[in-house]
């Protein structure tokens, strides 16, 4: 990984965010959030409306960017388009990957929206950023959870692990619940795991993987470079660019979704 990115300082806004995230994301908490958001949504909104709302959201967990999220998502998509002009679904995935941050509109605190994700219900790998603050999590001292396998079994498959809750899992659940779109499962998985750095960039949790997870891992890793490197330029997002994505969205998401 390029060392210019993801440099986490002590005593920063980012550190404060992680302290809360690490303390409150317990196995029980995540189970409840999954139940809450997988059953039914409340607000009906188009993708366009959600993107517009991202003008108001700056991610406090990201040490590399302090611009509204709407700029980051266009830049991610554009980075992909430059590299892969015909891969419309991956471009759209780039545009959409952070839209789960709309949770801020629904009153969720930042520590339940952003930050790298990790598995709840088994021991925490030391490579997690700000690992020490995980000691404040009640699960840390619970022998049911803090073991190599915890509540899981070897090779149970990555999809069966519960990850700390946030914009990734939330958007994944929204896209699973609403089937009136054409975005395929490959991209739903990229969205679901894009903040799972300990897995996709640090090589953790291999003991839970099954054969098909290796392809997912590859897809997520490919996507990650666009997510990171789109933060280095500040190219203006012109109306022509917005129009290009407006059409792409209308093609893949002809109706509104329930969020
Ligand atoms: Fe993200
Ligand atoms: Fe992102």
GROMACS .gro file of C-alpha atoms in nm, residues 97-208:
model
  112
   97UNK     CA    1  -1.964   0.286  -0.282
   98UNK     CA    2  -1.997   0.550  -0.009
   99UNK     CA    3  -2.368   0.629  -0.040
  100UNK     CA    4  -2.436   0.431   0.277
  101UNK     CA    5  -2.309   0.739   0.457
  102UNK     CA    6  -2.664   0.870   0.410
  103UNK     CA    7  -2.708   0.711   0.754
  104UNK     CA    8  -2.597   1.046   0.894
  105UNK     CA    9  -2.935   1.182   0.780
  106UNK     CA   10  -3.113   0.916   0.979
  107UNK     CA   11  -2.953   1.018   1.306
  108UNK     CA   12  -2.683   0.752   1.329
  109UNK     CA   13  -2.364   0.875   1.501
  110UNK     CA   14  -2.044   0.887   1.293
  111UNK     CA   15  -1.888   0.594   1.478
  112UNK     CA   16  -2.172   0.380   1.340
  113UNK     CA   17  -2.123   0.501   0.984
  114UNK     CA   18  -1.753   0.525   0.903
  115UNK     CA   19  -1.416   0.377   0.994
  116UNK     CA   20  -1.239   0.058   0.890
  117UNK     CA   21  -1.452  -0.245   0.963
  118UNK     CA   22  -1.349  -0.556   1.158
  119UNK     CA   23  -1.509  -0.884   1.257
  120UNK     CA   24  -1.713  -0.885   1.577
  121UNK     CA   25  -1.743  -1.212   1.768
  122UNK     CA   26  -1.381  -1.327   1.747
  123UNK     CA   27  -1.039  -1.190   1.845
  124UNK     CA   28  -0.924  -0.864   1.691
  125UNK     CA   29  -0.611  -0.871   1.478
  126UNK     CA   30  -0.336  -0.632   1.593
  127UNK     CA   31  -0.316  -0.475   1.247
  128UNK     CA   32  -0.645  -0.288   1.301
  129UNK     CA   33  -0.584   0.089   1.314
  130UNK     CA   34  -0.583   0.220   1.673
  131UNK     CA   35  -0.595  -0.140   1.795
  132UNK     CA   36  -0.545  -0.034   2.157
  133UNK     CA   37  -0.885   0.131   2.181
  134UNK     CA   38  -1.046  -0.209   2.117
  135UNK     CA   39  -0.954  -0.294   2.475
  136UNK     CA   40  -1.247  -0.071   2.574
  137UNK     CA   41  -1.490  -0.294   2.389
  138UNK     CA   42  -1.678  -0.521   2.635
  139UNK     CA   43  -1.624  -0.815   2.395
  140UNK     CA   44  -1.249  -0.782   2.447
  141UNK     CA   45  -1.279  -0.938   2.791
  142UNK     CA   46  -1.549  -1.186   2.699
  143UNK     CA   47  -1.406  -1.539   2.656
  144UNK     CA   48  -1.698  -1.630   2.431
  145UNK     CA   49  -1.578  -1.382   2.171
  146UNK     CA   50  -1.211  -1.315   2.225
  147UNK     CA   51  -1.068  -1.636   2.082
  148UNK     CA   52  -0.923  -1.729   1.745
  149UNK     CA   53  -1.257  -1.853   1.610
  150UNK     CA   54  -1.499  -1.693   1.858
  151UNK     CA   55  -1.858  -1.767   1.756
  152UNK     CA   56  -1.751  -1.882   1.406
  153UNK     CA   57  -1.611  -2.196   1.254
  154UNK     CA   58  -1.305  -2.246   1.041
  155UNK     CA   59  -1.380  -2.188   0.671
  156UNK     CA   60  -1.732  -2.065   0.740
  157UNK     CA   61  -1.706  -1.816   0.452
  158UNK     CA   62  -1.647  -1.442   0.477
  159UNK     CA   63  -2.013  -1.368   0.410
  160UNK     CA   64  -2.105  -1.538   0.737
  161UNK     CA   65  -1.888  -1.314   0.952
  162UNK     CA   66  -2.049  -1.017   1.122
  163UNK     CA   67  -1.854  -0.699   1.054
  164UNK     CA   68  -1.866  -0.385   1.262
  165UNK     CA   69  -2.160  -0.185   1.131
  166UNK     CA   70  -2.122   0.109   0.899
  167UNK     CA   71  -2.191   0.257   0.555
  168UNK     CA   72  -2.056  -0.051   0.375
  169UNK     CA   73  -2.284  -0.310   0.529
  170UNK     CA   74  -2.577  -0.069   0.530
  171UNK     CA   75  -2.560   0.005   0.156
  172UNK     CA   76  -2.514  -0.365   0.089
  173UNK     CA   77  -2.836  -0.438   0.282
  174UNK     CA   78  -3.023  -0.165   0.095
  175UNK     CA   79  -2.914  -0.307  -0.240
  176UNK     CA   80  -3.010  -0.658  -0.132
  177UNK     CA   81  -3.353  -0.551  -0.013
  178UNK     CA   82  -3.436  -0.340  -0.318
  179UNK     CA   83  -3.416  -0.560  -0.624
  180UNK     CA   84  -3.532  -0.298  -0.877
  181UNK     CA   85  -3.179  -0.235  -1.000
  182UNK     CA   86  -2.927  -0.403  -1.230
  183UNK     CA   87  -2.608  -0.380  -1.024
  184UNK     CA   88  -2.466  -0.732  -1.002
  185UNK     CA   89  -2.353  -0.924  -0.694
  186UNK     CA   90  -1.985  -0.872  -0.768
  187UNK     CA   91  -2.030  -0.499  -0.707
  188UNK     CA   92  -2.251  -0.550  -0.405
  189UNK     CA   93  -1.964  -0.743  -0.249
  190UNK     CA   94  -1.712  -0.472  -0.331
  191UNK     CA   95  -1.939  -0.222  -0.159
  192UNK     CA   96  -1.982  -0.450   0.140
  193UNK     CA   97  -1.611  -0.507   0.203
  194UNK     CA   98  -1.443  -0.187   0.085
  195UNK     CA   99  -1.359  -0.066   0.441
  196UNK     CA  100  -1.253  -0.411   0.561
  197UNK     CA  101  -0.883  -0.318   0.550
  198UNK     CA  102  -0.762  -0.580   0.795
  199UNK     CA  103  -0.893  -0.841   0.550
  200UNK     CA  104  -0.827  -0.689   0.208
  201UNK     CA  105  -0.498  -0.515   0.282
  202UNK     CA  106  -0.349  -0.677   0.592
  203UNK     CA  107  -0.413  -1.042   0.514
  204UNK     CA  108  -0.615  -1.118   0.828
  205UNK     CA  109  -0.906  -1.361   0.872
  206UNK     CA  110  -0.778  -1.609   0.611
  207UNK     CA  111  -0.889  -1.894   0.839
  208UNK     CA  112  -1.254  -1.816   0.765
   0.00000   0.00000   0.00000
